[in-house]
XYZ file of C-alpha atoms in Angstrom:
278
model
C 29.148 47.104 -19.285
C 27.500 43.827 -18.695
C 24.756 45.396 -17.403
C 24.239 47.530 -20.614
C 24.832 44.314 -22.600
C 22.005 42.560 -20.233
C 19.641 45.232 -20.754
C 20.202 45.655 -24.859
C 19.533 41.699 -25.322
C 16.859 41.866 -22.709
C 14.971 44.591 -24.779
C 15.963 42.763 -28.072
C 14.280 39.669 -27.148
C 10.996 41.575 -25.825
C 10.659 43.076 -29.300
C 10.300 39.565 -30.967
C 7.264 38.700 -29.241
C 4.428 39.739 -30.847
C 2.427 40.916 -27.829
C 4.915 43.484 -26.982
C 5.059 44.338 -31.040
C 1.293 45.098 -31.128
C 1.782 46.812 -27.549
C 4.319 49.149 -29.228
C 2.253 49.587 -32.774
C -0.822 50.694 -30.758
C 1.957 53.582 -28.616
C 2.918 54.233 -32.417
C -0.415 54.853 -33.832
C -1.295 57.214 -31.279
C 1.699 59.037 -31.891
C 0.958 59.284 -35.487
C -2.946 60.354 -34.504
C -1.793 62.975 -32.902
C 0.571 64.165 -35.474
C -1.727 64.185 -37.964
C -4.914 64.932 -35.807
C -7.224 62.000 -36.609
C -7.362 57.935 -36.111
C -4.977 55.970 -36.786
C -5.369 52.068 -35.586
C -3.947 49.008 -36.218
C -5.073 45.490 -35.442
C -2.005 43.012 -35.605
C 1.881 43.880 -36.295
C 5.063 41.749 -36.761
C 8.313 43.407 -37.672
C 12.196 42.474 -37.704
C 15.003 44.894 -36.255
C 14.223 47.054 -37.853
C 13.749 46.995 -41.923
C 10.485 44.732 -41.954
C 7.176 44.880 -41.235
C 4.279 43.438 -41.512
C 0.670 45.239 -41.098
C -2.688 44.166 -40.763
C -6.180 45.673 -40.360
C -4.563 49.265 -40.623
C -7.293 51.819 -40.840
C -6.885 56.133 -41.299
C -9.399 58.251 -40.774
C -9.608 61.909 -42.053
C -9.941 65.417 -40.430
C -14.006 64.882 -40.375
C -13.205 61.032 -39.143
C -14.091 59.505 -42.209
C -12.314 56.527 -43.349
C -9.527 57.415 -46.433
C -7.744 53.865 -45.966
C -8.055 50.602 -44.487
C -5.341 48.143 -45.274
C -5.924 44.230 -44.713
C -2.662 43.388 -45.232
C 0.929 45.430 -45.849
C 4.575 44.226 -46.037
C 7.172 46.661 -45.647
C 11.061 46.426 -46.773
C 12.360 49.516 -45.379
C 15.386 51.792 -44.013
C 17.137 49.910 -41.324
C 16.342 52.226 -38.175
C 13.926 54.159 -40.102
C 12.189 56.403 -37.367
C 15.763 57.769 -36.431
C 15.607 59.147 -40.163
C 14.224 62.338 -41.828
C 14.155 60.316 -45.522
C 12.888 57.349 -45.270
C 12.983 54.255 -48.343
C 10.367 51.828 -48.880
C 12.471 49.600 -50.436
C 9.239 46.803 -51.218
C 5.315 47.667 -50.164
C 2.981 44.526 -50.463
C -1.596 45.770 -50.025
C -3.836 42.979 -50.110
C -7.535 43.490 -49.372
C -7.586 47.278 -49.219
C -9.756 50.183 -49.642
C -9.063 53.757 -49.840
C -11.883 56.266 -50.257
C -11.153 59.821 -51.646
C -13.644 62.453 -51.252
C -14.090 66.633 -51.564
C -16.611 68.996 -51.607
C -14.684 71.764 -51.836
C -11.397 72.428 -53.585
C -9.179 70.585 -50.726
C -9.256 66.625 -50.779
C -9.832 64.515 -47.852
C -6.197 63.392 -48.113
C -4.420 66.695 -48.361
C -3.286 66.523 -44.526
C -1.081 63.817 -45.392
C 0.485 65.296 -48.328
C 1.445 68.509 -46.118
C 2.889 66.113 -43.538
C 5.227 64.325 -45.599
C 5.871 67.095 -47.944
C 6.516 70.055 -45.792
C 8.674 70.603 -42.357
C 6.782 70.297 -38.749
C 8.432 73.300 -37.111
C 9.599 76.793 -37.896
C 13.034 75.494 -37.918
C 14.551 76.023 -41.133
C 17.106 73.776 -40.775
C 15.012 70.868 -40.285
C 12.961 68.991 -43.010
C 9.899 67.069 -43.329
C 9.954 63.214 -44.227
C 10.851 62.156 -47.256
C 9.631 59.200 -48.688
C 11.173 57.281 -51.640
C 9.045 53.796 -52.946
C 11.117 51.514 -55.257
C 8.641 48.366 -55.635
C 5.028 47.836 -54.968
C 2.930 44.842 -55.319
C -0.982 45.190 -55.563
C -4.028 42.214 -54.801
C -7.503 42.600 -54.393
C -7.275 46.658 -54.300
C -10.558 49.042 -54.293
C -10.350 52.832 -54.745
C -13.740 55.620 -54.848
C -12.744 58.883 -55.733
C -15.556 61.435 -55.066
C -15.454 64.183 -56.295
C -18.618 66.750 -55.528
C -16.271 69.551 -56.475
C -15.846 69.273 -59.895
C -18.770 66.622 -60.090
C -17.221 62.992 -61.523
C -17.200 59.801 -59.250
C -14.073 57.744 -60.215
C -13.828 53.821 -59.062
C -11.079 51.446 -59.544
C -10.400 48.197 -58.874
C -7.125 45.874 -59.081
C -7.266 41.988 -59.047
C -3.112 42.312 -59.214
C 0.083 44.958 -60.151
C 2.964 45.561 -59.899
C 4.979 48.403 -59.901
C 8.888 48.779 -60.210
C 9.344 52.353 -59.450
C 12.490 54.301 -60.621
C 11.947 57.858 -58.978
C 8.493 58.597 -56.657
C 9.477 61.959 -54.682
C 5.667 63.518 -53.534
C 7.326 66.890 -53.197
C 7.973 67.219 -56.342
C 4.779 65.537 -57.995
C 7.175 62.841 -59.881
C 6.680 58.994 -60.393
C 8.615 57.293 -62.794
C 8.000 53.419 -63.406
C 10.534 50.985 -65.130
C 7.397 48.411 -65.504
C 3.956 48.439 -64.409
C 2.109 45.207 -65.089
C -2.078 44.980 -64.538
C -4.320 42.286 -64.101
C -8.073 42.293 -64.407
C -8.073 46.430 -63.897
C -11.952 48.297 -63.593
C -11.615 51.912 -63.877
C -15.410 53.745 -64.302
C -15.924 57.448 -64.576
C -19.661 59.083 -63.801
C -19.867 62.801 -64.343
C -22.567 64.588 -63.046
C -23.231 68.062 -61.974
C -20.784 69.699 -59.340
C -20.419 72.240 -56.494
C -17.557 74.230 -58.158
C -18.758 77.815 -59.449
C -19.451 77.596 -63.421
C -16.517 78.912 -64.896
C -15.523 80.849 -68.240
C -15.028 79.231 -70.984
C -11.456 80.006 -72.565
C -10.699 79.811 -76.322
C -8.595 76.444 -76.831
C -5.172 77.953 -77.200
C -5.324 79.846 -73.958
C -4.532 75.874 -72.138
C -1.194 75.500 -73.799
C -0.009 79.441 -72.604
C 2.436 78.721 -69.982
C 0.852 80.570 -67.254
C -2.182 78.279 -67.157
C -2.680 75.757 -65.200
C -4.003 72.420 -67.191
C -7.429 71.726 -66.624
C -6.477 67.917 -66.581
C -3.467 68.267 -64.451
C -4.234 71.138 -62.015
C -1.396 70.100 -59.497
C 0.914 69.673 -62.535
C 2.135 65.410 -61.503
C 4.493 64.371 -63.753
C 3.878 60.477 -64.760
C 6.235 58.599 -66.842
C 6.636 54.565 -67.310
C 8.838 52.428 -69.242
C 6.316 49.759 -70.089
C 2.723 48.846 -68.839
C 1.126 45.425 -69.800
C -2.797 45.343 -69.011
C -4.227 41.991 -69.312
C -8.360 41.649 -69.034
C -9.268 45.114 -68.127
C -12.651 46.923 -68.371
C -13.297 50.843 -68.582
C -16.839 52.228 -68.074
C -17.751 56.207 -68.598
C -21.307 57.374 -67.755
C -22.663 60.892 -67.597
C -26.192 61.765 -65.742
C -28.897 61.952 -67.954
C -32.588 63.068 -67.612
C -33.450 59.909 -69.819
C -33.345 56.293 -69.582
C -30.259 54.678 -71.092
C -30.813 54.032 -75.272
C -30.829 50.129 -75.838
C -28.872 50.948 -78.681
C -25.771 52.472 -78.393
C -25.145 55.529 -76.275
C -21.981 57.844 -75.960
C -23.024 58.997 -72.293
C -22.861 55.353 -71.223
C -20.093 53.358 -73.044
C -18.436 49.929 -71.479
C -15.184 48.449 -72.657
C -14.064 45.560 -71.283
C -11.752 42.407 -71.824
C -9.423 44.699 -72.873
C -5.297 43.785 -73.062
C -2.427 45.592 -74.776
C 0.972 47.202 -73.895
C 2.723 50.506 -73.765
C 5.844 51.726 -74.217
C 7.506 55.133 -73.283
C 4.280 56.290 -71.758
C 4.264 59.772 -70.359
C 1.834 62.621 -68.658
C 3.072 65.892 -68.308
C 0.732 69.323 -68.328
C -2.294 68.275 -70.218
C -0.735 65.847 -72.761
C -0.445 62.095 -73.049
C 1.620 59.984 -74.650
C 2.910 56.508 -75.313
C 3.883 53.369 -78.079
């Protein structure tokens, strides 16, 4: 028994120092590369037993070793003992300084490897289940998102200067997020269309979207978003289309700025193809 006891404090006390914490997240990332079949690195980790962490210079590749994410800086809050668990609750996430780049050509997203991971089970066993993740807070700074999409031909770009997000359901298997309060600061979202890869496709009379058996063109994977409130304060929205001409000096629909914009919403919700809010 006392040597058990030795032993347990012994490894206790090597998990505090942070050489042996970086030793271990570099024997975790490798684990996790091989799960999901690409790079995953981190630079520097310092974690508590075992509900905290904290992350830096995180970066995730894709299948075609791209980079989807890099992550400056994360803080964690989650289940005590989490990697003994099949659902798993991020009970606070902190990003600072990141970037996550989005990107298809086809009809499959760079980031759809992860969604099967967490969403589905990893063997044939049906008595088994994937991970499930739950988020309940999340705190944004400095945050910088490209979503390409050759596909259907639009390049979206966003950028965050702060948020915050107190989440009251977030369950990826069931395309649901739910927000008490989201709060903005200084948000950039810009839209450029242009022309795409995806085959041209039929045009359908404008009733034929709302028939139950169609899928809506703006919300092909059918999400479900819903929030409380959202206060934006100082944000800027930009929408450009190609054009075979220069831009008019005057004004011009297929290049159209908005910015120092601020307002609130209440009740807000996006479900099929329609949005709503106060």
């Amino acid at each position: 028994m006392l040597s058990i006891l030795l032993f347990i404090v012994t490894v206790w006390f090597l998990v505090q120092l942070t050489p042996v914490q970086n030793w271990l997240a570099r024997k975790i990332s490798k684990k996790i590369s091989k799960d999901l079949q690409t790079e995953v690195s981190i630079k520097h980790v310092d974690f508590s037993l075992f509900n905290k962490m904290l992350l830096e210079g995180v970066l995730v590749k894709d299948r075609s070793k791209d980079t989807l994410a890099y992550i400056g800086r994360a803080g964690v809050n989650i289940t005590d003992w989490f990697f003994l668990k099949e659902k798993v609750e991020l009970e606070y996430v902190s990003l600072e300084q990141s970037t996550f780049y989005l990107h298809r050509t086809d009809s499959t997203w760079n980031y759809q490897f992860l969604i099967d991971y967490f969403a589905t089970p990893k063997s044939t066993d049906s008595t088994k289940k994937g991970i499930q993740l739950n988020l309940k807070k999340a705190e944004l700074k400095q945050i910088y998102f490209i979503q390409k999409d050759e596909w259907r031909g639009q390049t979206m770009t966003g950028k965050i200067g702060y948020a915050l997000f107190d989440l009251k359901e977030f369950d990826i298997a069931k395309k649901i997020i739910e927000a008490e309060t989201i709060e903005m600061v200084s948000p950039y979202y810009s839209i450029h269309g242009y022309k795409g890869n995806s085959p041209q496709k039929i045009s359908k009379p404008e009733e034929a979207y709302h028939l139950k058996d169609v899928v809506e063109h703006w919300n092909e994977k059918r999400w479900q978003f819903k929030a409380k409130t959202i206060k934006i304060e100082n944000g800027e929205l930009r929408n450009d289309a190609t054009t075979q001409r220069e831009p008019y000096t005057y004004f011009d629909g297929s290049h159209v700025q908005f910015n120092h914009i601020n307002g609130s919403f209440t009740d807000f919700r996006f479900i099929g193809d329609t949005m709503q809010a106060t």
